[in-house]
Amino acid sequence: MKKWIFLLFIASAFAVSAQNGHDTKVKLYNPAADAKADIKAAVDKAAKEGKHVLLQIGGNWCSWCILFHNKVSSNDTLKTALDKNFVSYHLNYSPENLNEEVLASLGYPERFGFPVFVILDGKGNRLHTQNSAYLEEGRGHSTSRVLEFFENWSPAAIDPKTYQKKGK
């Protein structure tokens, strides 16, 4: 009986993943990556391009992580806002590699669940940690909330020059 219950649980998990648009073949996160080196490279690139870094923390096991990526990748408005303002990096969190040292240096963002987002400036300073629950609506992520998040943490949004009165 226990065997049947376990098999039923596994089958329903796959059905829910398929229903939610979770593609088990998608591999956004690399457990073998040197996250520290990759983040440094992303920060260096962001500095050169006048952008921030968006760390999307999660794993290939996380259906909400895949859903978020798919939403942003397939929505021209979100993709444009992301590409214009951020260098993005998928930071792995999985049994194969918890990236504990990196996550500790970021203030333990995993406390918010997954995916969780961390914004770094072009010097590698953490500007913001975003709980993805605030970006959700119904059974997915809200286009307007995600766009607002991207816009509110863009380089221009936190640049003091943006707020200086014109004509002084």
mmCIF file of C-alpha atoms in Angstrom:
data_model
loop_
_atom_site.group_PDB
_atom_site.id
_atom_site.type_symbol
_atom_site.label_atom_id
_atom_site.label_comp_id
_atom_site.label_asym_id
_atom_site.label_seq_id
_atom_site.Cartn_x
_atom_site.Cartn_y
_atom_site.Cartn_z
ATOM 1 C CA MET A 1 0.000 0.000 0.000
ATOM 2 C CA LYS A 2 2.795 2.426 0.892
ATOM 3 C CA LYS A 3 4.422 1.657 -2.440
ATOM 4 C CA TRP A 4 1.239 2.627 -4.309
ATOM 5 C CA ILE A 5 0.840 5.837 -2.365
ATOM 6 C CA PHE A 6 4.456 6.776 -3.141
ATOM 7 C CA LEU A 7 3.969 6.013 -6.861
ATOM 8 C CA LEU A 8 0.760 8.032 -6.897
ATOM 9 C CA PHE A 9 2.597 10.947 -5.252
ATOM 10 C CA ILE A 10 5.386 10.832 -7.861
ATOM 11 C CA ALA A 11 2.906 10.637 -10.745
ATOM 12 C CA SER A 12 0.899 13.577 -9.432
ATOM 13 C CA ALA A 13 4.074 15.620 -8.934
ATOM 14 C CA PHE A 14 4.954 15.116 -12.602
ATOM 15 C CA ALA A 15 1.397 15.982 -13.621
ATOM 16 C CA VAL A 16 1.474 19.211 -11.590
ATOM 17 C CA SER A 17 4.880 20.120 -13.044
ATOM 18 C CA ALA A 18 3.619 19.561 -16.576
ATOM 19 C CA GLN A 19 0.429 21.497 -15.847
ATOM 20 C CA ASN A 20 2.426 24.440 -14.496
ATOM 21 C CA GLY A 21 4.582 24.544 -17.616
ATOM 22 C CA HIS A 22 7.627 23.143 -15.824
ATOM 23 C CA ASP A 23 9.922 21.564 -18.362
ATOM 24 C CA THR A 24 12.061 18.980 -16.592
ATOM 25 C CA LYS A 25 14.617 19.263 -19.426
ATOM 26 C CA VAL A 26 15.314 22.949 -18.747
ATOM 27 C CA LYS A 27 18.665 23.394 -17.035
ATOM 28 C CA LEU A 28 19.021 27.018 -15.978
ATOM 29 C CA TYR A 29 21.184 26.305 -12.961
ATOM 30 C CA ASN A 30 24.600 24.683 -12.982
ATOM 31 C CA PRO A 31 25.420 22.932 -9.690
ATOM 32 C CA ALA A 32 29.057 22.547 -10.796
ATOM 33 C CA ALA A 33 29.542 26.255 -11.545
ATOM 34 C CA ASP A 34 31.983 28.387 -9.587
ATOM 35 C CA ALA A 35 29.311 30.847 -8.460
ATOM 36 C CA LYS A 36 31.792 33.222 -6.826
ATOM 37 C CA ALA A 37 33.800 33.571 -10.061
ATOM 38 C CA ASP A 38 30.662 33.752 -12.215
ATOM 39 C CA ILE A 39 29.164 36.517 -10.065
ATOM 40 C CA LYS A 40 32.426 38.464 -10.223
ATOM 41 C CA ALA A 41 32.345 38.185 -14.028
ATOM 42 C CA ALA A 42 28.696 39.353 -14.053
ATOM 43 C CA VAL A 43 29.576 42.312 -11.806
ATOM 44 C CA ASP A 44 32.515 43.270 -14.054
ATOM 45 C CA LYS A 45 30.283 43.079 -17.127
ATOM 46 C CA ALA A 46 27.549 45.115 -15.425
ATOM 47 C CA ALA A 47 30.073 47.805 -14.449
ATOM 48 C CA LYS A 48 31.282 48.105 -18.053
ATOM 49 C CA GLU A 49 27.719 48.263 -19.399
ATOM 50 C CA GLY A 50 26.270 50.601 -16.749
ATOM 51 C CA LYS A 51 23.902 47.925 -15.462
ATOM 52 C CA HIS A 52 23.120 46.073 -12.259
ATOM 53 C CA VAL A 53 23.334 42.327 -11.682
ATOM 54 C CA LEU A 54 20.183 40.310 -11.114
ATOM 55 C CA LEU A 55 20.882 37.056 -9.311
ATOM 56 C CA GLN A 56 18.019 34.602 -9.644
ATOM 57 C CA ILE A 57 18.620 32.040 -6.919
ATOM 58 C CA GLY A 58 17.005 28.630 -7.159
ATOM 59 C CA GLY A 59 17.517 25.309 -8.849
ATOM 60 C CA ASN A 60 16.491 23.124 -11.740
ATOM 61 C CA TRP A 61 14.221 21.320 -9.251
ATOM 62 C CA CYS A 62 12.192 24.542 -8.663
ATOM 63 C CA SER A 63 9.123 24.822 -10.897
ATOM 64 C CA TRP A 64 8.551 28.470 -9.866
ATOM 65 C CA CYS A 65 12.144 29.283 -10.889
ATOM 66 C CA ILE A 66 11.544 27.800 -14.341
ATOM 67 C CA LEU A 67 8.163 29.538 -14.618
ATOM 68 C CA PHE A 68 9.734 32.913 -13.812
ATOM 69 C CA HIS A 69 12.482 32.418 -16.397
ATOM 70 C CA ASN A 70 9.950 31.319 -19.023
ATOM 71 C CA LYS A 71 7.705 34.309 -18.279
ATOM 72 C CA VAL A 72 10.521 36.841 -18.628
ATOM 73 C CA SER A 73 12.018 35.115 -21.692
ATOM 74 C CA SER A 74 8.702 34.965 -23.543
ATOM 75 C CA ASN A 75 7.433 38.469 -22.695
ATOM 76 C CA ASP A 76 9.064 41.141 -24.869
ATOM 77 C CA THR A 77 8.402 43.954 -22.359
ATOM 78 C CA LEU A 78 9.953 42.048 -19.452
ATOM 79 C CA LYS A 79 12.851 40.740 -21.538
ATOM 80 C CA THR A 80 13.655 44.246 -22.791
ATOM 81 C CA ALA A 81 13.555 45.709 -19.260
ATOM 82 C CA LEU A 82 15.784 42.914 -17.971
ATOM 83 C CA ASP A 83 18.312 43.125 -20.806
ATOM 84 C CA LYS A 84 18.446 46.934 -20.702
ATOM 85 C CA ASN A 85 19.141 47.185 -16.983
ATOM 86 C CA PHE A 86 20.667 43.929 -15.747
ATOM 87 C CA VAL A 87 23.241 41.248 -16.298
ATOM 88 C CA SER A 88 21.450 38.167 -15.046
ATOM 89 C CA TYR A 89 22.875 35.067 -13.427
ATOM 90 C CA HIS A 90 21.156 31.896 -12.205
ATOM 91 C CA LEU A 91 22.743 31.025 -8.858
ATOM 92 C CA ASN A 92 22.290 27.356 -8.033
ATOM 93 C CA TYR A 93 20.864 26.116 -4.741
ATOM 94 C CA SER A 94 20.476 22.338 -4.694
ATOM 95 C CA PRO A 95 21.609 19.290 -2.732
ATOM 96 C CA GLU A 96 24.548 19.014 -5.163
ATOM 97 C CA ASN A 97 25.734 22.526 -4.308
ATOM 98 C CA LEU A 98 24.106 24.751 -1.711
ATOM 99 C CA ASN A 99 26.533 27.631 -2.406
ATOM 100 C CA GLU A 100 26.509 28.349 1.325
ATOM 101 C CA GLU A 101 29.469 30.736 1.329
ATOM 102 C CA VAL A 102 28.049 32.846 -1.501
ATOM 103 C CA LEU A 103 24.563 32.930 0.019
ATOM 104 C CA ALA A 104 26.007 33.909 3.410
ATOM 105 C CA SER A 105 27.812 36.823 1.740
ATOM 106 C CA LEU A 106 24.447 37.896 0.257
ATOM 107 C CA GLY A 107 22.648 37.936 3.615
ATOM 108 C CA TYR A 108 21.042 34.476 3.438
ATOM 109 C CA PRO A 109 18.406 35.225 0.764
ATOM 110 C CA GLU A 110 17.264 31.584 0.767
ATOM 111 C CA ARG A 111 15.197 32.457 3.838
ATOM 112 C CA PHE A 112 12.542 33.811 1.447
ATOM 113 C CA GLY A 113 12.130 30.600 -0.541
ATOM 114 C CA PHE A 114 12.738 30.170 -4.248
ATOM 115 C CA PRO A 115 13.181 31.777 -6.563
ATOM 116 C CA VAL A 116 14.638 34.697 -4.702
ATOM 117 C CA PHE A 117 16.329 37.637 -6.380
ATOM 118 C CA VAL A 118 19.329 39.699 -5.309
ATOM 119 C CA ILE A 119 20.308 42.937 -7.024
ATOM 120 C CA LEU A 120 23.989 43.893 -7.025
ATOM 121 C CA ASP A 121 25.461 47.124 -8.335
ATOM 122 C CA GLY A 122 28.449 47.341 -10.677
ATOM 123 C CA LYS A 123 30.777 47.149 -7.687
ATOM 124 C CA GLY A 124 29.229 43.968 -6.302
ATOM 125 C CA ASN A 125 27.373 45.670 -3.449
ATOM 126 C CA ARG A 126 24.037 44.118 -2.550
ATOM 127 C CA LEU A 127 21.303 46.674 -3.161
ATOM 128 C CA HIS A 128 18.169 44.624 -2.617
ATOM 129 C CA THR A 129 16.807 41.149 -1.925
ATOM 130 C CA GLN A 130 13.381 40.404 -3.415
ATOM 131 C CA ASN A 131 11.013 37.742 -2.139
ATOM 132 C CA SER A 132 9.379 36.408 -5.316
ATOM 133 C CA ALA A 133 6.042 35.913 -3.555
ATOM 134 C CA TYR A 134 5.450 39.657 -4.016
ATOM 135 C CA LEU A 135 5.788 39.207 -7.775
ATOM 136 C CA GLU A 136 3.173 36.472 -7.995
ATOM 137 C CA GLU A 137 -0.427 36.701 -9.020
ATOM 138 C CA GLY A 138 -2.729 33.712 -9.195
ATOM 139 C CA ARG A 139 -0.808 30.705 -10.457
ATOM 140 C CA GLY A 140 2.119 32.619 -11.881
ATOM 141 C CA HIS A 141 4.104 35.810 -11.879
ATOM 142 C CA SER A 142 2.425 39.128 -12.587
ATOM 143 C CA THR A 143 3.803 40.928 -15.630
ATOM 144 C CA SER A 144 3.121 44.327 -14.067
ATOM 145 C CA ARG A 145 4.719 43.417 -10.728
ATOM 146 C CA VAL A 146 7.828 41.946 -12.354
ATOM 147 C CA LEU A 147 8.154 45.001 -14.609
ATOM 148 C CA GLU A 148 7.779 47.302 -11.612
ATOM 149 C CA PHE A 149 10.491 45.331 -9.782
ATOM 150 C CA PHE A 150 12.853 45.616 -12.762
ATOM 151 C CA GLU A 151 12.157 49.334 -13.159
ATOM 152 C CA ASN A 152 12.429 50.175 -9.446
ATOM 153 C CA TRP A 153 15.852 48.523 -9.193
ATOM 154 C CA SER A 154 17.287 49.699 -12.491
ATOM 155 C CA PRO A 155 20.456 51.828 -12.370
ATOM 156 C CA ALA A 156 18.477 54.954 -13.317
ATOM 157 C CA ALA A 157 15.937 54.384 -10.540
ATOM 158 C CA ILE A 158 18.566 54.704 -7.819
ATOM 159 C CA ASP A 159 20.775 57.285 -9.521
ATOM 160 C CA PRO A 160 20.536 60.631 -7.644
ATOM 161 C CA LYS A 161 20.852 62.467 -10.980
ATOM 162 C CA THR A 162 17.470 61.048 -11.972
ATOM 163 C CA TYR A 163 15.878 63.085 -9.188
ATOM 164 C CA GLN A 164 17.753 66.370 -9.495
ATOM 165 C CA LYS A 165 15.553 69.218 -10.544
ATOM 166 C CA LYS A 166 16.038 70.297 -14.123
ATOM 167 C CA GLY A 167 16.924 73.917 -14.834
ATOM 168 C CA LYS A 168 18.672 74.654 -11.533
#
